[in-house]
Amino acid sequence: MSEVREMIRVDKLNKSFGDLHVLKDIDMTVNESDVVVLVGASGSGKSTLLRCLNFLEIKNSGTITIESENVEKETHNLNKIREKVGMVFQHFNLFPHKTVLGNVTEAPIQVKGISRQQAVKEGKELLDKVGLGDKYNVYPSTLSGGQKQRVAIARALAMKPDVMLFDEPTSALDPELVGEVLATMKELALEGMTMVVVTHEMGFAREVGDWVVYMHDGKIVETGIPSDLFDHPQEERTKAFLSSIL
Amino acid sequence: MLLSSLLEFYDIFVGSFDLFLEGLWITFKLSIASLLIAFVIGLFIAILKISNIKILQWIADLYIWIVRGTPLVVQIFILFYGLTDIFLIPMFWAGVAGLAFHSGAYIAEIIRGTIQSIDKGQREAGRSLGMTSGMTMRRIILPQAFRRAVPSLGNQFIIGIKDSSLVSFIGMQDLFGVASSMGSNTFNYLPYFITVAIYYLFIVLILTLIVNKIEKKLARSD
């Protein structure tokens, strides 16, 4: 068996917003092809943790290692790191002045400098893959929430990231549109994409997650494989959280 | 009585057409040049204002404070005497400089406001794709901000065209300058000022129609 490759490693990570201590001594490891699902109540720090991983938030202390490189704001080009770490947002954040295809090809052309022709070819393939092959030239405002989120996933994938971060990708969707986005994510997981997902969809966590991390009040309370964490939680806090949502 | 006044006005309106056409051409050149330069100044100052660098913000604030704190006619005179006496710049360009200096501050505030009205998720999406901060501004934020700024910019351009009449005080023969000289040459002021008012109304009407058309076109792609 080949050795597991470590994609993300977090040691003693701390993050504060003013007086508010949001992340407290977080340790976490994400290996290649792992799907790690972060769960916890609102305000537990899971979204902040995710945003620290692609440096949309800058940590106060601790280390973040991406693909064996200890990344510091002072010594690294964060734009280069962000190319490797794709992000999908709760509110999609599609570019409203660009077509669906324009959204997907923008960064490969501008950041990676690949030819328009190549970017369009790859962009169309990605849109076909997420089931939007008939929407290349429409503007995002004409799409449903589920379609928007799938475009956002294709847009992030267009940079060929090594890791994908999902920040509550289905929380802003109407209930009937959640399934199509989760299905796209599941497909991605089956292809071996390394993923860190913040979600309230416990069914997804159980079915697709390799690891589930329960956070409370800025700390990681418990980490385990889904069947252990959901069926035999060890910590009182985890039990209380699970009984409150199930 | 009324009829004879109307006939007299008609004669003056038609008879002064060639002269006013020359004034119109100057007003046109002056407005286009000054508003284009003002737009560049405005964009530059807006970016200084939203930068996180204190000294740059301070420079932008100082500029806006000076422009808003002094009458346009004073700015025109200072720039006219300053530029034409010290730098020997032609009168036309001194007028352009005065008007651009003035409108630039208002355009800066319009652009700054619309940049800041763009959802911060847009910036985050750009950055998360590996785009630099400048690239995100240029490719993602500014195109959206300009669309949102169209109605206010159109309004500011209308104000700019009307304000250009103040260059007649430094001796330029723009539309208003022509009306002024004709009035004092003939001691028959009113018909010439009514004539010039009609020209301005007509220009502003055309510009309003253009802005409305652009707004409609932009609304379609949303």
Short mmCIF file of C-alpha atoms in Angstrom, two decimals:
data_model
loop_
_atom_site.label_atom_id
_atom_site.label_comp_id
_atom_site.label_asym_id
_atom_site.label_seq_id
_atom_site.Cartn_x
_atom_site.Cartn_y
_atom_site.Cartn_z
CA MET A 1 0.00 0.00 0.00
CA SER A 2 1.36 3.36 -0.96
CA GLU A 3 2.01 5.94 1.69
CA VAL A 4 -0.76 8.43 2.43
CA ARG A 5 0.00 11.92 1.29
CA GLU A 6 -0.76 14.72 3.72
CA MET A 7 -2.59 17.57 1.98
CA ILE A 8 -3.37 19.90 4.88
CA ARG A 9 -2.00 19.94 8.36
CA VAL A 10 -3.06 22.43 10.99
CA ASP A 11 -1.18 22.80 14.28
CA LYS A 12 -2.21 24.90 17.24
CA LEU A 13 -4.18 27.28 15.04
CA ASN A 14 -5.65 30.32 16.77
CA LYS A 15 -7.81 33.02 15.28
CA SER A 16 -9.47 36.01 16.94
CA PHE A 17 -11.70 38.77 15.65
CA GLY A 18 -10.93 41.57 18.07
CA ASP A 19 -11.75 40.23 21.53
CA LEU A 20 -13.61 37.26 20.15
CA HIS A 21 -11.43 34.14 20.26
CA VAL A 22 -12.96 32.09 17.43
CA LEU A 23 -10.47 29.24 16.94
CA LYS A 24 -8.60 27.78 19.90
CA ASP A 25 -5.57 25.56 19.36
CA ILE A 26 -6.98 23.67 16.41
CA ASP A 27 -5.05 20.57 15.28
CA MET A 28 -6.22 18.80 12.17
CA THR A 29 -4.85 16.70 9.34
CA VAL A 30 -6.42 16.10 5.94
CA ASN A 31 -4.91 13.36 3.79
CA GLU A 32 -5.16 13.05 0.03
CA SER A 33 -8.61 11.91 -1.15
CA ASP A 34 -10.08 12.35 2.32
CA VAL A 35 -13.50 13.89 2.69
CA VAL A 36 -13.51 15.67 6.03
CA VAL A 37 -16.85 17.04 7.20
CA LEU A 38 -16.91 19.78 9.82
CA VAL A 39 -20.08 19.85 11.89
CA GLY A 40 -21.17 21.92 14.84
CA ALA A 41 -23.57 24.64 15.88
CA SER A 42 -23.45 28.11 14.29
CA GLY A 43 -20.68 30.15 15.82
CA SER A 44 -18.56 27.11 16.64
CA GLY A 45 -15.82 28.32 14.30
CA LYS A 46 -16.11 25.78 11.49
CA SER A 47 -16.51 28.32 8.68
CA THR A 48 -13.66 30.42 10.08
CA LEU A 49 -11.45 27.33 10.14
CA LEU A 50 -12.30 26.66 6.50
CA ARG A 51 -11.58 30.28 5.53
CA CYS A 52 -8.21 30.11 7.29
CA LEU A 53 -7.29 27.12 5.11
CA ASN A 54 -7.27 29.24 1.95
CA PHE A 55 -6.16 32.37 3.75
CA LEU A 56 -9.31 34.43 3.28
CA GLU A 57 -8.82 34.83 7.02
CA ILE A 58 -5.29 35.16 8.33
CA LYS A 59 -4.51 33.16 11.46
CA ASN A 60 -3.18 34.79 14.62
CA SER A 61 -0.89 31.91 15.59
CA GLY A 62 -0.14 28.29 14.83
CA THR A 63 0.91 26.70 11.56
CA ILE A 64 -0.93 25.71 8.39
CA THR A 65 0.90 23.25 6.17
CA ILE A 66 -0.39 22.80 2.64
CA GLU A 67 1.16 19.91 0.72
CA SER A 68 4.15 19.79 3.07
CA GLU A 69 4.77 23.50 2.83
CA ASN A 70 4.43 25.59 5.95
CA VAL A 71 2.52 28.57 4.57
CA GLU A 72 3.09 31.98 6.11
CA LYS A 73 1.61 35.21 4.83
CA GLU A 74 5.00 36.90 5.01
CA THR A 75 6.97 34.33 3.00
CA HIS A 76 4.45 32.87 0.60
CA ASN A 77 2.51 34.09 -2.36
CA LEU A 78 -0.97 33.34 -1.07
CA ASN A 79 -2.41 33.65 -4.58
CA LYS A 80 -0.36 30.60 -5.61
CA ILE A 81 -1.61 28.67 -2.59
CA ARG A 82 -5.21 29.63 -3.34
CA GLU A 83 -4.85 28.23 -6.85
CA LYS A 84 -4.35 24.82 -5.24
CA VAL A 85 -7.20 25.18 -2.76
CA GLY A 86 -10.60 25.73 -4.39
CA MET A 87 -13.48 27.22 -2.46
CA VAL A 88 -17.26 27.02 -2.80
CA PHE A 89 -19.29 29.55 -0.86
CA GLN A 90 -22.69 29.46 0.81
CA HIS A 91 -23.98 32.28 -1.37
CA PHE A 92 -22.29 31.04 -4.59
CA ASN A 93 -20.63 34.41 -5.28
CA LEU A 94 -20.84 33.92 -9.04
CA PHE A 95 -19.74 36.87 -11.16
CA PRO A 96 -23.07 38.37 -12.29
CA HIS A 97 -21.54 40.31 -15.21
CA LYS A 98 -20.14 37.18 -16.80
CA THR A 99 -21.89 34.28 -18.47
CA VAL A 100 -21.79 30.83 -16.93
CA LEU A 101 -18.90 29.88 -19.20
CA GLY A 102 -17.24 33.25 -18.52
CA ASN A 103 -17.36 32.51 -14.79
CA VAL A 104 -15.63 29.20 -15.32
CA THR A 105 -12.95 30.41 -17.75
CA GLU A 106 -12.06 33.70 -16.03
CA ALA A 107 -9.45 32.44 -13.57
CA PRO A 108 -7.75 29.86 -15.82
CA ILE A 109 -7.25 32.56 -18.47
CA GLN A 110 -6.32 35.43 -16.15
CA VAL A 111 -4.40 33.59 -13.46
CA LYS A 112 -2.92 30.56 -15.19
CA GLY A 113 -2.56 32.27 -18.55
CA ILE A 114 -3.92 29.36 -20.57
CA SER A 115 -5.37 30.13 -23.99
CA ARG A 116 -9.02 31.12 -24.28
CA GLN A 117 -9.62 28.22 -26.62
CA GLN A 118 -8.23 25.71 -24.13
CA ALA A 119 -10.07 27.33 -21.20
CA VAL A 120 -13.36 27.21 -23.10
CA LYS A 121 -12.85 23.56 -23.99
CA GLU A 122 -12.09 22.61 -20.39
CA GLY A 123 -14.81 24.87 -19.04
CA LYS A 124 -17.44 23.24 -21.25
CA GLU A 125 -16.31 19.80 -20.11
CA LEU A 126 -16.66 20.83 -16.47
CA LEU A 127 -20.09 22.35 -17.06
CA ASP A 128 -21.18 19.18 -18.85
CA LYS A 129 -19.95 17.22 -15.87
CA VAL A 130 -22.03 19.21 -13.37
CA GLY A 131 -25.06 18.85 -15.64
CA LEU A 132 -25.16 22.38 -17.07
CA GLY A 133 -24.14 21.62 -20.63
CA ASP A 134 -27.11 23.62 -21.93
CA LYS A 135 -26.30 26.80 -19.97
CA TYR A 136 -22.92 27.94 -21.29
CA ASN A 137 -24.01 31.36 -22.46
CA VAL A 138 -26.66 32.41 -19.98
CA TYR A 139 -26.07 34.82 -17.12
CA PRO A 140 -26.12 33.55 -13.52
CA SER A 141 -29.23 35.58 -12.64
CA THR A 142 -31.33 33.25 -14.81
CA LEU A 143 -30.27 30.11 -12.90
CA SER A 144 -31.80 28.38 -9.88
CA GLY A 145 -29.82 28.23 -6.65
CA GLY A 146 -28.82 24.63 -7.26
CA GLN A 147 -27.62 25.44 -10.76
CA LYS A 148 -25.67 28.44 -9.46
CA GLN A 149 -23.91 26.32 -6.89
CA ARG A 150 -22.99 23.73 -9.51
CA VAL A 151 -21.53 26.51 -11.68
CA ALA A 152 -19.55 27.65 -8.63
CA ILE A 153 -18.21 24.13 -8.18
CA ALA A 154 -17.22 23.98 -11.86
CA ARG A 155 -15.57 27.40 -11.54
CA ALA A 156 -13.43 26.22 -8.62
CA LEU A 157 -12.58 22.94 -10.39
CA ALA A 158 -11.43 24.86 -13.48
CA MET A 159 -8.28 25.85 -11.59
CA LYS A 160 -7.53 22.12 -11.10
CA PRO A 161 -7.17 22.45 -7.34
CA ASP A 162 -5.74 19.70 -5.16
CA VAL A 163 -8.20 20.40 -2.37
CA MET A 164 -11.77 21.70 -2.44
CA LEU A 165 -13.30 23.59 0.47
CA PHE A 166 -17.09 23.82 0.76
CA ASP A 167 -18.53 26.42 3.13
CA GLU A 168 -22.15 25.40 3.81
CA PRO A 169 -22.75 24.84 0.08
CA THR A 170 -26.42 23.92 0.45
CA SER A 171 -27.52 26.22 3.28
CA ALA A 172 -28.84 28.94 0.98
CA LEU A 173 -30.77 26.53 -1.24
CA ASP A 174 -34.44 25.66 -1.33
CA PRO A 175 -34.85 22.14 0.08
CA GLU A 176 -35.71 20.58 -3.28
CA LEU A 177 -32.43 21.86 -4.79
CA VAL A 178 -30.11 20.49 -2.11
CA GLY A 179 -29.96 17.00 -3.61
CA GLU A 180 -28.48 17.99 -6.96
CA VAL A 181 -25.61 19.86 -5.32
CA LEU A 182 -24.87 17.05 -2.87
CA ALA A 183 -24.92 14.57 -5.76
CA THR A 184 -22.31 16.65 -7.60
CA MET A 185 -20.17 16.77 -4.47
CA LYS A 186 -20.51 13.05 -3.95
CA GLU A 187 -19.41 12.37 -7.49
CA LEU A 188 -16.36 14.55 -6.88
CA ALA A 189 -15.55 12.65 -3.70
CA LEU A 190 -15.80 9.33 -5.53
CA GLU A 191 -13.26 10.59 -8.08
CA GLY A 192 -10.81 11.00 -5.22
CA MET A 193 -10.92 14.77 -4.69
CA THR A 194 -9.66 15.86 -1.29
CA MET A 195 -12.50 17.80 0.32
CA VAL A 196 -13.20 19.72 3.50
CA VAL A 197 -16.91 20.39 3.88
CA VAL A 198 -18.76 22.52 6.39
CA THR A 199 -22.37 21.39 6.31
CA HIS A 200 -25.52 20.73 8.27
CA GLU A 201 -26.41 17.82 5.99
CA MET A 202 -25.78 14.91 8.34
CA GLY A 203 -26.89 12.37 5.71
CA PHE A 204 -24.11 13.61 3.43
CA ALA A 205 -21.59 13.53 6.30
CA ARG A 206 -22.49 9.96 7.11
CA GLU A 207 -22.58 8.69 3.56
CA VAL A 208 -19.71 10.54 1.89
CA GLY A 209 -17.49 11.65 4.75
CA ASP A 210 -14.34 9.72 5.63
CA TRP A 211 -13.95 11.72 8.81
CA VAL A 212 -16.37 13.82 10.75
CA VAL A 213 -15.04 16.59 12.97
CA TYR A 214 -17.33 18.01 15.62
CA MET A 215 -16.51 21.56 16.70
CA HIS A 216 -17.86 23.49 19.64
CA ASP A 217 -16.90 26.94 20.86
CA GLY A 218 -13.78 27.22 18.71
CA LYS A 219 -12.36 23.81 19.62
CA ILE A 220 -12.40 20.40 18.02
CA VAL A 221 -14.32 18.26 20.48
CA GLU A 222 -14.27 14.94 18.69
CA THR A 223 -13.05 13.43 15.41
CA GLY A 224 -14.05 10.04 14.09
CA ILE A 225 -15.27 8.00 11.18
CA PRO A 226 -18.96 8.76 10.58
CA SER A 227 -20.36 5.54 12.01
CA ASP A 228 -18.40 5.96 15.25
CA LEU A 229 -19.07 9.64 15.69
CA PHE A 230 -22.77 9.50 14.86
CA ASP A 231 -23.60 6.16 16.54
CA HIS A 232 -21.16 6.02 19.42
CA PRO A 233 -20.09 9.53 20.29
CA GLN A 234 -17.57 9.60 23.12
CA GLU A 235 -17.97 13.16 24.34
CA GLU A 236 -20.97 14.52 26.21
CA ARG A 237 -20.99 17.65 24.03
CA THR A 238 -21.12 15.59 20.86
CA LYS A 239 -24.00 13.55 22.24
CA ALA A 240 -25.86 16.72 23.18
CA PHE A 241 -25.29 18.21 19.70
CA LEU A 242 -26.41 15.05 17.90
CA SER A 243 -29.53 14.68 19.98
CA SER A 244 -30.40 18.30 19.31
CA ILE A 245 -30.28 17.90 15.52
CA LEU A 246 -31.51 14.35 14.95
CA MET B 1 -47.07 92.93 -28.75
CA LEU B 2 -46.36 89.32 -27.78
CA LEU B 3 -46.23 88.38 -31.44
CA SER B 4 -43.73 91.07 -32.29
CA SER B 5 -41.51 90.01 -29.35
CA LEU B 6 -41.68 86.43 -30.57
CA LEU B 7 -40.76 87.49 -34.08
CA GLU B 8 -37.86 89.54 -32.77
CA PHE B 9 -36.68 86.56 -30.71
CA TYR B 10 -36.98 84.30 -33.75
CA ASP B 11 -34.82 86.67 -35.78
CA ILE B 12 -32.17 86.78 -33.04
CA PHE B 13 -32.25 83.00 -32.56
CA VAL B 14 -31.79 82.32 -36.28
CA GLY B 15 -29.43 85.23 -36.87
CA SER B 16 -27.05 84.21 -34.10
CA PHE B 17 -26.97 80.57 -35.16
CA ASP B 18 -23.47 80.66 -36.70
CA LEU B 19 -21.97 82.37 -33.66
CA PHE B 20 -23.64 80.00 -31.22
CA LEU B 21 -22.51 77.05 -33.32
CA GLU B 22 -18.90 78.11 -32.68
CA GLY B 23 -19.67 78.42 -28.96
CA LEU B 24 -21.39 75.05 -29.01
CA TRP B 25 -18.31 73.45 -30.56
CA ILE B 26 -16.11 74.90 -27.78
CA THR B 27 -18.54 73.77 -25.08
CA PHE B 28 -18.60 70.33 -26.67
CA LYS B 29 -14.80 69.96 -26.84
CA LEU B 30 -14.41 71.39 -23.36
CA SER B 31 -17.01 69.08 -21.83
CA ILE B 32 -15.75 65.91 -23.50
CA ALA B 33 -12.10 66.58 -22.64
CA SER B 34 -12.78 67.66 -19.07
CA LEU B 35 -15.18 64.81 -18.31
CA LEU B 36 -12.84 62.17 -19.73
CA ILE B 37 -9.97 63.52 -17.63
CA ALA B 38 -12.29 63.88 -14.62
CA PHE B 39 -13.28 60.24 -14.99
CA VAL B 40 -9.63 59.13 -14.88
CA ILE B 41 -8.98 61.39 -11.88
CA GLY B 42 -12.14 60.11 -10.19
CA LEU B 43 -11.21 56.46 -10.68
CA PHE B 44 -7.70 57.10 -9.40
CA ILE B 45 -8.89 59.02 -6.32
CA ALA B 46 -11.58 56.40 -5.58
CA ILE B 47 -8.91 53.69 -5.56
CA LEU B 48 -6.72 55.79 -3.26
CA LYS B 49 -9.67 56.17 -0.93
CA ILE B 50 -10.42 52.48 -0.68
CA SER B 51 -6.74 51.50 -0.38
CA ASN B 52 -5.67 50.55 3.09
CA ILE B 53 -2.79 53.00 3.05
CA LYS B 54 -3.39 55.94 5.34
CA ILE B 55 -1.29 58.50 3.47
CA LEU B 56 -3.06 57.75 0.16
CA GLN B 57 -6.48 58.02 1.79
CA TRP B 58 -5.36 61.30 3.28
CA ILE B 59 -4.30 62.67 -0.11
CA ALA B 60 -7.70 61.70 -1.58
CA ASP B 61 -9.56 63.29 1.34
CA LEU B 62 -7.54 66.48 1.02
CA TYR B 63 -8.32 66.75 -2.70
CA ILE B 64 -12.04 66.15 -2.19
CA TRP B 65 -12.09 68.61 0.69
CA ILE B 66 -10.47 71.35 -1.42
CA VAL B 67 -12.81 70.81 -4.37
CA ARG B 68 -15.95 70.68 -2.27
CA GLY B 69 -14.84 73.53 -0.07
CA THR B 70 -14.25 76.15 -2.77
CA PRO B 71 -16.49 77.53 -5.53
CA LEU B 72 -15.84 76.19 -9.01
CA VAL B 73 -15.34 79.70 -10.38
CA VAL B 74 -12.52 80.25 -7.85
CA GLN B 75 -10.89 76.96 -8.88
CA ILE B 76 -11.12 77.97 -12.54
CA PHE B 77 -9.50 81.34 -11.88
CA ILE B 78 -6.70 79.88 -9.74
CA LEU B 79 -5.92 77.20 -12.31
CA PHE B 80 -6.25 79.70 -15.19
CA TYR B 81 -3.79 82.19 -13.72
CA GLY B 82 -1.59 79.45 -12.32
CA LEU B 83 -1.37 77.42 -15.50
CA THR B 84 -1.35 80.16 -18.12
CA ASP B 85 1.08 82.46 -16.25
CA ILE B 86 3.50 79.89 -14.87
CA PHE B 87 3.29 77.02 -17.33
CA LEU B 88 2.15 78.96 -20.42
CA ILE B 89 -0.64 76.53 -21.15
CA PRO B 90 -3.30 77.65 -23.68
CA MET B 91 -6.54 79.01 -22.24
CA PHE B 92 -8.58 76.07 -23.54
CA TRP B 93 -6.52 73.57 -21.56
CA ALA B 94 -6.58 75.74 -18.46
CA GLY B 95 -10.38 75.62 -18.70
CA VAL B 96 -10.31 71.85 -19.18
CA ALA B 97 -8.02 71.52 -16.16
CA GLY B 98 -10.33 73.59 -13.96
CA LEU B 99 -13.43 71.64 -14.90
CA ALA B 100 -11.71 68.23 -14.69
CA PHE B 101 -10.19 69.08 -11.31
CA HIS B 102 -13.68 69.92 -10.06
CA SER B 103 -15.75 67.05 -11.51
CA GLY B 104 -13.03 64.54 -10.60
CA ALA B 105 -13.83 64.85 -6.91
CA TYR B 106 -17.55 64.18 -7.40
CA ILE B 107 -16.89 61.30 -9.78
CA ALA B 108 -14.44 59.85 -7.23
CA GLU B 109 -17.15 59.79 -4.60
CA ILE B 110 -19.63 58.16 -7.00
CA ILE B 111 -17.17 55.43 -7.99
CA ARG B 112 -16.03 54.83 -4.42
CA GLY B 113 -19.63 54.43 -3.31
CA THR B 114 -20.46 51.89 -6.01
CA ILE B 115 -17.22 49.93 -5.47
CA GLN B 116 -18.09 49.64 -1.80
CA SER B 117 -21.64 48.59 -2.64
CA ILE B 118 -20.42 45.44 -4.42
CA ASP B 119 -20.91 42.38 -2.19
CA LYS B 120 -17.68 41.35 -0.45
CA GLY B 121 -18.29 37.79 -1.60
CA GLN B 122 -17.29 38.92 -5.11
CA ARG B 123 -13.85 39.88 -3.90
CA GLU B 124 -13.54 36.66 -1.91
CA ALA B 125 -14.56 34.59 -4.92
CA GLY B 126 -11.91 36.29 -7.05
CA ARG B 127 -9.21 35.88 -4.42
CA SER B 128 -10.15 32.25 -3.73
CA LEU B 129 -9.47 31.49 -7.41
CA GLY B 130 -5.93 32.76 -7.06
CA MET B 131 -6.58 36.18 -8.61
CA THR B 132 -4.44 39.02 -7.27
CA SER B 133 -6.08 41.91 -5.52
CA GLY B 134 -5.52 44.17 -8.56
CA MET B 135 -6.86 41.58 -10.97
CA THR B 136 -9.96 41.09 -8.81
CA MET B 137 -10.54 44.83 -8.77
CA ARG B 138 -10.07 45.21 -12.53
CA ARG B 139 -11.90 42.10 -13.74
CA ILE B 140 -14.57 41.53 -11.09
CA ILE B 141 -15.31 44.60 -8.96
CA LEU B 142 -14.92 47.57 -11.34
CA PRO B 143 -17.07 46.22 -14.21
CA GLN B 144 -19.92 45.74 -11.75
CA ALA B 145 -19.29 49.06 -10.02
CA PHE B 146 -19.36 50.97 -13.34
CA ARG B 147 -22.71 49.47 -14.26
CA ARG B 148 -24.13 50.57 -10.96
CA ALA B 149 -22.57 54.02 -11.37
CA VAL B 150 -24.15 54.78 -14.78
CA PRO B 151 -27.16 56.79 -13.53
CA SER B 152 -25.10 58.86 -11.08
CA LEU B 153 -22.29 59.36 -13.58
CA GLY B 154 -24.80 60.51 -16.21
CA ASN B 155 -26.14 63.02 -13.73
CA GLN B 156 -22.64 64.23 -12.90
CA PHE B 157 -21.84 64.60 -16.63
CA ILE B 158 -24.93 66.78 -17.06
CA ILE B 159 -23.80 68.95 -14.15
CA GLY B 160 -20.33 69.08 -15.72
CA ILE B 161 -21.65 70.33 -19.05
CA LYS B 162 -23.67 73.07 -17.39
CA ASP B 163 -20.75 74.01 -15.13
CA SER B 164 -18.55 74.42 -18.19
CA SER B 165 -20.35 77.73 -18.76
CA LEU B 166 -18.16 79.21 -16.00
CA VAL B 167 -15.12 79.22 -18.30
CA SER B 168 -16.62 82.27 -19.97
CA PHE B 169 -15.34 84.18 -16.92
CA ILE B 170 -11.75 83.54 -18.03
CA GLY B 171 -12.68 84.84 -21.47
CA MET B 172 -13.53 81.68 -23.35
CA GLN B 173 -16.17 81.99 -26.05
CA ASP B 174 -18.16 78.89 -25.17
CA LEU B 175 -21.97 78.86 -25.48
CA PHE B 176 -22.44 81.08 -22.47
CA GLY B 177 -19.51 83.29 -23.46
CA VAL B 178 -21.16 83.95 -26.84
CA ALA B 179 -24.48 84.83 -25.18
CA SER B 180 -22.72 87.15 -22.76
CA SER B 181 -20.79 89.02 -25.45
CA MET B 182 -23.80 89.30 -27.74
CA GLY B 183 -25.86 90.64 -24.89
CA SER B 184 -23.38 93.31 -23.92
CA ASN B 185 -22.68 94.24 -27.56
CA THR B 186 -26.35 94.83 -28.32
CA PHE B 187 -27.58 95.80 -24.82
CA ASN B 188 -30.35 93.31 -25.54
CA TYR B 189 -29.52 90.62 -23.00
CA LEU B 190 -32.71 88.63 -22.53
CA PRO B 191 -33.14 87.07 -26.01
CA TYR B 192 -29.52 85.88 -26.04
CA PHE B 193 -29.74 84.30 -22.60
CA ILE B 194 -33.03 82.60 -23.54
CA THR B 195 -31.35 81.39 -26.71
CA VAL B 196 -28.41 79.92 -24.79
CA ALA B 197 -30.80 78.31 -22.29
CA ILE B 198 -32.47 76.51 -25.21
CA TYR B 199 -29.11 75.21 -26.42
CA TYR B 200 -28.26 73.83 -22.96
CA LEU B 201 -31.71 72.25 -22.59
CA PHE B 202 -31.24 70.55 -25.92
CA ILE B 203 -27.77 69.20 -25.04
CA VAL B 204 -28.96 67.89 -21.69
CA LEU B 205 -31.99 66.29 -23.33
CA ILE B 206 -29.77 64.38 -25.75
CA LEU B 207 -27.43 63.26 -22.97
CA THR B 208 -30.38 62.13 -20.81
CA LEU B 209 -31.70 60.02 -23.68
CA ILE B 210 -28.26 58.43 -24.18
CA VAL B 211 -27.90 57.61 -20.45
CA ASN B 212 -31.42 56.12 -20.36
CA LYS B 213 -30.56 53.95 -23.33
CA ILE B 214 -27.36 52.70 -21.70
CA GLU B 215 -29.24 51.96 -18.47
CA LYS B 216 -31.86 49.95 -20.34
CA LYS B 217 -29.19 48.01 -22.17
CA LEU B 218 -27.35 47.17 -18.94
CA ALA B 219 -30.59 46.14 -17.23
CA ARG B 220 -31.20 43.60 -19.97
CA SER B 221 -28.02 41.64 -19.23
CA ASP B 222 -28.83 41.46 -15.50
#
